[in-house]
Short mmCIF file of C-alpha atoms in Angstrom, two decimals:
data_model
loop_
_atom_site.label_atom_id
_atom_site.label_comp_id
_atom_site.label_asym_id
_atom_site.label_seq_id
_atom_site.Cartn_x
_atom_site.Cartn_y
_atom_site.Cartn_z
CA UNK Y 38 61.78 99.35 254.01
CA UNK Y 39 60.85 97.65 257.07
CA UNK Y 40 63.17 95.45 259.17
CA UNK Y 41 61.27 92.70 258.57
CA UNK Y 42 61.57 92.84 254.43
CA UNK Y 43 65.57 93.13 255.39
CA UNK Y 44 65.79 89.97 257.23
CA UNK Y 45 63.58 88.28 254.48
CA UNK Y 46 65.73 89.28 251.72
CA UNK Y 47 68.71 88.35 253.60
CA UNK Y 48 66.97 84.52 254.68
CA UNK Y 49 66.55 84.90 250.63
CA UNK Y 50 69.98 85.84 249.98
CA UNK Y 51 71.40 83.19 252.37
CA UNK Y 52 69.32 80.12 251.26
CA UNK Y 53 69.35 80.77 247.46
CA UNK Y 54 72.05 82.61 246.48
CA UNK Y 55 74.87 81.44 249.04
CA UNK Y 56 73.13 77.68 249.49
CA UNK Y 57 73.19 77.66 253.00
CA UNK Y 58 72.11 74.97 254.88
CA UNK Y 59 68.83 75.87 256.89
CA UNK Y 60 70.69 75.64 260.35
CA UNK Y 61 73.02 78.17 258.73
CA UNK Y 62 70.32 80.52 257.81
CA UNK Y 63 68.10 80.35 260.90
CA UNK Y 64 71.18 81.26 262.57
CA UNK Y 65 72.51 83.90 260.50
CA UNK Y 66 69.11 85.40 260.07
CA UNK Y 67 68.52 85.55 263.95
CA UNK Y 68 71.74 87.53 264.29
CA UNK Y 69 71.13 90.08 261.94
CA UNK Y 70 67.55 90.72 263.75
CA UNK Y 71 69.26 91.06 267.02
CA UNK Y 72 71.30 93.70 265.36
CA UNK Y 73 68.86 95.50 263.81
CA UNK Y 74 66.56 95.74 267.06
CA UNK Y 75 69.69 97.00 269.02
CA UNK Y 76 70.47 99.69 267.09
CA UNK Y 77 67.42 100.56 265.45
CA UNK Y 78 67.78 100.04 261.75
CA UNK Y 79 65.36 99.36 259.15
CA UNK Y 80 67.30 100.09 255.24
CA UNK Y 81 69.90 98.76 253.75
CA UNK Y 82 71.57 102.28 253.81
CA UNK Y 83 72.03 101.80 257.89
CA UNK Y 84 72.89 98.70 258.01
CA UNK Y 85 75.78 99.59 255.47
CA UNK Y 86 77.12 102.37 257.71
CA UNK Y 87 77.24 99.81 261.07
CA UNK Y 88 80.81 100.68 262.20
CA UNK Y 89 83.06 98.87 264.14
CA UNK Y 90 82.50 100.69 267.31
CA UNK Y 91 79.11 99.86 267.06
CA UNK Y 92 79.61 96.42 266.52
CA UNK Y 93 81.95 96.08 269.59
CA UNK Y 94 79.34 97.61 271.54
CA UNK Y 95 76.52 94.85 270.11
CA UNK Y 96 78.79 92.24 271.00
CA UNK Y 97 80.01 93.43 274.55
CA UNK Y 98 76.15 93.54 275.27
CA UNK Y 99 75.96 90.03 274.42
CA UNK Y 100 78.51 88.80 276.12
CA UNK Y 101 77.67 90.69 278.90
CA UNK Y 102 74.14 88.44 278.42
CA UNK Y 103 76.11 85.30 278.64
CA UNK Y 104 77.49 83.95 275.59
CA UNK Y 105 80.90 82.22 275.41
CA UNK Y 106 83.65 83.43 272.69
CA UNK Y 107 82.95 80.60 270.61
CA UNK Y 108 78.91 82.25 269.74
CA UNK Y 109 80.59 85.55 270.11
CA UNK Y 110 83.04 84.80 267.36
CA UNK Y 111 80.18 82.90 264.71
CA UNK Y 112 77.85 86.11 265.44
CA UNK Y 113 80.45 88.70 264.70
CA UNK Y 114 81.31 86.54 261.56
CA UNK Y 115 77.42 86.01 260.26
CA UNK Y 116 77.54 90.17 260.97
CA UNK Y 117 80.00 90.86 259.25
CA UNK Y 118 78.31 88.66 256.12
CA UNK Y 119 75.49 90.71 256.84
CA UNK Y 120 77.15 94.28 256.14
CA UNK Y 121 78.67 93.61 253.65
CA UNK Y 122 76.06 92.19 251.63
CA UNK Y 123 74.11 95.59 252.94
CA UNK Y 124 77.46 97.40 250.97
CA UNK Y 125 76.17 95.88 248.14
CA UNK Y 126 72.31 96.46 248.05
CA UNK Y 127 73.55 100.08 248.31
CA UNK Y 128 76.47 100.05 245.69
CA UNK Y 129 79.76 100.74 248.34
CA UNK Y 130 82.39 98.14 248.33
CA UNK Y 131 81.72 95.39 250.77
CA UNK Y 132 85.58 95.18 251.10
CA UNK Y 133 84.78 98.24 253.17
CA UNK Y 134 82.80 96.83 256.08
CA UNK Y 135 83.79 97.08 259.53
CA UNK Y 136 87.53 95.10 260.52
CA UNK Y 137 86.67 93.79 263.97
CA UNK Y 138 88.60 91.16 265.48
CA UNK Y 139 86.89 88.30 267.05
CA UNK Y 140 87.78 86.70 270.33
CA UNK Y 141 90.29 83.65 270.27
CA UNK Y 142 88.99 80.36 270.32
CA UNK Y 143 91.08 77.23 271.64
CA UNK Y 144 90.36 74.36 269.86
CA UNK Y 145 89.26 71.57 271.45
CA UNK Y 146 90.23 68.02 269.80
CA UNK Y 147 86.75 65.98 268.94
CA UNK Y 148 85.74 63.24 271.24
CA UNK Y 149 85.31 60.19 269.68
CA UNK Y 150 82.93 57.00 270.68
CA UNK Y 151 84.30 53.40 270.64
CA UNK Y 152 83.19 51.41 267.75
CA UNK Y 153 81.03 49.18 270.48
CA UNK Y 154 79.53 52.16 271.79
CA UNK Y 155 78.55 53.34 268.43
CA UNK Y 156 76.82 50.51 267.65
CA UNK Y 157 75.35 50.36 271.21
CA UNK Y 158 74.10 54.05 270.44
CA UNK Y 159 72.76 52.82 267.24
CA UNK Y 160 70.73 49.91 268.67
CA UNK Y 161 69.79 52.10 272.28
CA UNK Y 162 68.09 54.47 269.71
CA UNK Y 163 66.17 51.25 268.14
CA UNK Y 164 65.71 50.11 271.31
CA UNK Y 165 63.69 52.91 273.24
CA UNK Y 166 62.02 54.55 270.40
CA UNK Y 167 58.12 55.46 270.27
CA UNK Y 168 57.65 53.27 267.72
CA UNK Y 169 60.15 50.01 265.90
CA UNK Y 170 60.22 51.89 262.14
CA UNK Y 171 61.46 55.28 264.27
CA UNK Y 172 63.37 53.54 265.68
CA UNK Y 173 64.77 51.64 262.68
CA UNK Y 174 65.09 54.97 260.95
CA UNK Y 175 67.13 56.98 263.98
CA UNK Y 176 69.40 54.28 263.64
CA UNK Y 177 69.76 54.39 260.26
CA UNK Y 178 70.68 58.01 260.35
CA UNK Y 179 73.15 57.09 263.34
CA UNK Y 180 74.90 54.64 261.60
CA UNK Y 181 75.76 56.58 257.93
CA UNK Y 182 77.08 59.48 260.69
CA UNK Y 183 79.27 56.42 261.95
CA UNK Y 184 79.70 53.78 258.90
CA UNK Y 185 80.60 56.16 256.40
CA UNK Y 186 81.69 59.60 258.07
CA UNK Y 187 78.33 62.17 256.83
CA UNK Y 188 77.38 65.04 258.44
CA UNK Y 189 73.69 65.06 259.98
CA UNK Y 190 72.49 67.59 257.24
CA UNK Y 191 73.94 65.27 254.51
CA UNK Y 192 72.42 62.12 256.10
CA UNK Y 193 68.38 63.76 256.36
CA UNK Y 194 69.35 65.48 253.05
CA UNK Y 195 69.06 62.11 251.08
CA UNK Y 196 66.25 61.31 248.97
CA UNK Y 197 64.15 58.46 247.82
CA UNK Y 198 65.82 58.30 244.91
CA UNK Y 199 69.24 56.86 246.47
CA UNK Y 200 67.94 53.66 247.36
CA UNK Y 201 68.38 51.32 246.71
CA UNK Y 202 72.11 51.63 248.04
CA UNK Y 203 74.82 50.29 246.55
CA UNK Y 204 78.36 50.12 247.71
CA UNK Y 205 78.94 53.83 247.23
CA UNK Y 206 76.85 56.72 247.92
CA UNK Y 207 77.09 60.52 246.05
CA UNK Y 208 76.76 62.66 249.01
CA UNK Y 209 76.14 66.74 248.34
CA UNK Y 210 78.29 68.23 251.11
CA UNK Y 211 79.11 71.99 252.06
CA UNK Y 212 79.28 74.23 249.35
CA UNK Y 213 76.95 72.14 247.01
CA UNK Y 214 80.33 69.94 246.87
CA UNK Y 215 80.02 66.04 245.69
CA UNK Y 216 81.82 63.11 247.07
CA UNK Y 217 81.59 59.33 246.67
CA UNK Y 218 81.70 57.61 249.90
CA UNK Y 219 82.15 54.23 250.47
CA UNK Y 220 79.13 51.96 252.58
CA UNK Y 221 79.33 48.98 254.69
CA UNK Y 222 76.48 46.39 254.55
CA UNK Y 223 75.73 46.91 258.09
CA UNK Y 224 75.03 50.69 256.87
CA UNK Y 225 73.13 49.55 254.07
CA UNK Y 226 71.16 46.81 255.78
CA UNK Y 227 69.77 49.52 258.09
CA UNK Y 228 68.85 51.96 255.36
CA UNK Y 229 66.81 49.30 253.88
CA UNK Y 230 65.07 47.98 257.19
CA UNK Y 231 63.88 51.76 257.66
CA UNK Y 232 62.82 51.83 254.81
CA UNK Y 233 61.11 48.38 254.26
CA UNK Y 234 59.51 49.71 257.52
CA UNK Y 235 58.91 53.01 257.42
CA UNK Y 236 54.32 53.57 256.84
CA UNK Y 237 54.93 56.83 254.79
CA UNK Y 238 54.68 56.34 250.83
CA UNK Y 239 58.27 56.76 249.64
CA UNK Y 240 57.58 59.14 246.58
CA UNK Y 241 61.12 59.57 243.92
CA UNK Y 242 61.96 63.32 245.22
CA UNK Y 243 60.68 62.95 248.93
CA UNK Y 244 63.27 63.00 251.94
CA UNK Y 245 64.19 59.53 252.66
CA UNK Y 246 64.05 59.85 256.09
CA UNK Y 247 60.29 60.95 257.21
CA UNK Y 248 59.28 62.61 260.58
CA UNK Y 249 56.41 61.10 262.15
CA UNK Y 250 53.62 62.88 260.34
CA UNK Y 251 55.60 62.55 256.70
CA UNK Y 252 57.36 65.19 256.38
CA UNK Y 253 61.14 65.67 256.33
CA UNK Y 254 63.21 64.21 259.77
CA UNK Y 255 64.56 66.87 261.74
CA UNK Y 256 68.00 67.02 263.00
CA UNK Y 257 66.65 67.95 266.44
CA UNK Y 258 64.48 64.49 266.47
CA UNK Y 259 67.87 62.96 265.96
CA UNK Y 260 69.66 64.76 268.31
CA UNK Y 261 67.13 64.02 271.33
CA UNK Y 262 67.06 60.36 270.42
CA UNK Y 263 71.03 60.53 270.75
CA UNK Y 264 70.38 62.23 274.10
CA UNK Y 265 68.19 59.93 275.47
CA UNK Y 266 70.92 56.38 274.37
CA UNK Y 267 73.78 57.68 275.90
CA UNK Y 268 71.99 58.61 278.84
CA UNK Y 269 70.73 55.11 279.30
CA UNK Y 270 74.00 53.90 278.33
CA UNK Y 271 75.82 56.21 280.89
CA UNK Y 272 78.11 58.11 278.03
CA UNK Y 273 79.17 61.68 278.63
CA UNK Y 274 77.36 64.51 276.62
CA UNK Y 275 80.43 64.59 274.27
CA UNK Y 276 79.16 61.64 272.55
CA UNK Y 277 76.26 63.77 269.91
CA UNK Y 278 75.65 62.15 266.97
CA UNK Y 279 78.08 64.99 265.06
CA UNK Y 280 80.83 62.61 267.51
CA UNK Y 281 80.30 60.04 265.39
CA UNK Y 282 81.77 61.65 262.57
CA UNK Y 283 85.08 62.32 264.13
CA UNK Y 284 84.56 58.54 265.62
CA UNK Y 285 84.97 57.70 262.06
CA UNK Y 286 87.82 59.50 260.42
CA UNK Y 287 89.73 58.78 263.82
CA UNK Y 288 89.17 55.29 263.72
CA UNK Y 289 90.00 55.18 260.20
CA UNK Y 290 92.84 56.88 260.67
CA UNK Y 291 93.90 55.10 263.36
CA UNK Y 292 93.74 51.82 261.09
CA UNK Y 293 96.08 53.22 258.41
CA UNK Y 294 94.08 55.52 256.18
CA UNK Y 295 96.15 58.02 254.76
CA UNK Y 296 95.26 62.02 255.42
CA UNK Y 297 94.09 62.82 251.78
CA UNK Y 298 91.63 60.12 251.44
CA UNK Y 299 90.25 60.89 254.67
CA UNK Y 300 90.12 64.49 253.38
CA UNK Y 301 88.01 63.03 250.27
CA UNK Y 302 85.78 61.00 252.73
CA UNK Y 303 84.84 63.80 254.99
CA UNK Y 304 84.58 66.28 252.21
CA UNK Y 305 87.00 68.85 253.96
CA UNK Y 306 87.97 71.79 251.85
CA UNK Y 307 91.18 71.88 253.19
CA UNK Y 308 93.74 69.63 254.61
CA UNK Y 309 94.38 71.54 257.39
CA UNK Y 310 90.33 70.39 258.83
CA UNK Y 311 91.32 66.89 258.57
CA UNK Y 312 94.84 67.40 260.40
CA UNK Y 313 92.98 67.25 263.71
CA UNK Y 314 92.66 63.91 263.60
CA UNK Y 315 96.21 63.07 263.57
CA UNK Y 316 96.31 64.86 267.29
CA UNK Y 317 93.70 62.90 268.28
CA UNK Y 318 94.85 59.38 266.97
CA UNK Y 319 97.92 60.94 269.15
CA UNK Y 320 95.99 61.73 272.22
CA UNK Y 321 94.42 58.25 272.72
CA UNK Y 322 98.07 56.15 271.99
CA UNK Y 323 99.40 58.51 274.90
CA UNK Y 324 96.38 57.66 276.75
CA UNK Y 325 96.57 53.92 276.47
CA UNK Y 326 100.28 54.67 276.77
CA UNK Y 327 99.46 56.24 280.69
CA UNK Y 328 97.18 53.74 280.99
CA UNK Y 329 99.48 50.23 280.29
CA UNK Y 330 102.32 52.29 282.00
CA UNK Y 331 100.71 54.06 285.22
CA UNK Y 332 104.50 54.75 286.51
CA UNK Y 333 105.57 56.80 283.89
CA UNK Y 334 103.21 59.70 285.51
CA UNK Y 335 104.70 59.42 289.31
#
């Protein structure tokens, strides 16, 4: 078996039978062949006897290439995915694989946007696009990030069939989980002017949101149009359009909404995801705190 048909069945395995969003797999996929070229495997049988020595020496070589302890610790986690489903192919326990710990990572709090420079970002995207229905449609995607809390892959993941939209949305999250989120009509309104706009034929089944030629929208198209607004609008590279997602449970939260139906909102598995926000509601009152009381720090 070459190392190619490995990686194939894993992209397979990953897609299909785990439901992995394609970021995920591209990721996961590109690990495992990094693996496999450093040490020279091509069966299932090798990959299943990868020990832990050998994975500490994989990932001291990447480090040693550059990579910070955050990529260190997601590439020793998709590994260890990896061998175990290699236990399996070969009929040993994938409880077995390698127990290597992963470097400690200090979490940072997210960085939210202001609600005016969210909607700035919204209409800079609009604003300095190639063409008025890209830009129409960026800014659509922008705004259900901001006006109703979705992830990027749940935004481009919606179909033709949604619209038109109402005053709730089903949204298919992580782990093929449904929510019901609530929309605004400034969310909706822009929805519809994409698509009112948009020169593609809008086929039941099709992505709603189309790339240039048609096809499905990218996440890096939206990413690069988010680059280019809050250059223009002088914002600091904190501000990606995943930002305005914790922009809006921190906002809500900072308005009253209660920790459990924020869970619900996001779609966090756990509480302990959407506890985060309650240290950064906490960071910006000290901030504004410093800032009314510029004494208090001599």
């Amino acid at each position: 078996m070459s190392a190619s048909a490995l990686l194939d069945q894993w992209r397979d395995h990953l897609a299909t039978g785990r439901r992995r969003s394609p970021h995920t797999v591209r990721a996961y996929v590109a690990t495992a062949e990094r693996l496999l070229l450093a040490i020279g495997l091509s069966d299932w049988d090798d990959v299943a006897k990868v020990s832990a020595r050998d994975l500490r020496g994989h990932l001291a070589t990447r480090r040693a290439d550059g990579i910070g302890n955050v990529s260190a610790a997601r590439e020793l986690s998709a590994l260890k995915g990896f061998i175990a489903y290699a236990r399996e192919q070969v009929g040993a326990d994938p409880g077995t694989a390698p127990r290597l710990r992963g470097p400690r990572i200090k979490k940072g709090l997210p960085r939210p946007v202001t609600p005016d420079e969210a909607v700035g970002l919204a209409e800079m995207v609009h604003g300095t696009a190639a063409s008025d229905w890209t830009g129409k449609r960026d800014a659509a995607v922008l705004l259900l990030m901001y006006g109703a809390g979705l992830r990027i892959a749940e935004a481009l993941s919606l179909k033709v069939d949604d619209l038109p939209l109402g005053e709730t949305l089903v949204v298919t999250g992580k782990g093929n989980k449904q929510r019901v989120v609530p929309l605004i009509p400034v969310v909706r309104d822009a929805v519809s002017a994409y698509a009112d706009s948009c020169p593609h034929p809008m086929e039941k089944g099709d992505p709603l949101f189309k790339g240039a030629r048609g096809g499905a929208l990218s996440q890096g198209i939206v990413q690069k149009a988010m680059a280019r607004a809050r250059k223009a609008l002088g914002l600091p590279s904190t501000a990606t359009p995943h930002a305005l997602r914790h922009s809006f449970a921190t906002h809500l939260l900072g308005l009253g909404a209660d920790l459990r139906s924020l869970q619900e909102l996001l779609g966090h598995a756990s509480l302990g995801s959407t506890q985060i926000y309650t240290k950064v509601d906490a960071a910006k009152m000290l901030e504004a705190y410093r800032s009314a009381h510029p004494r208090e720090n001599d």
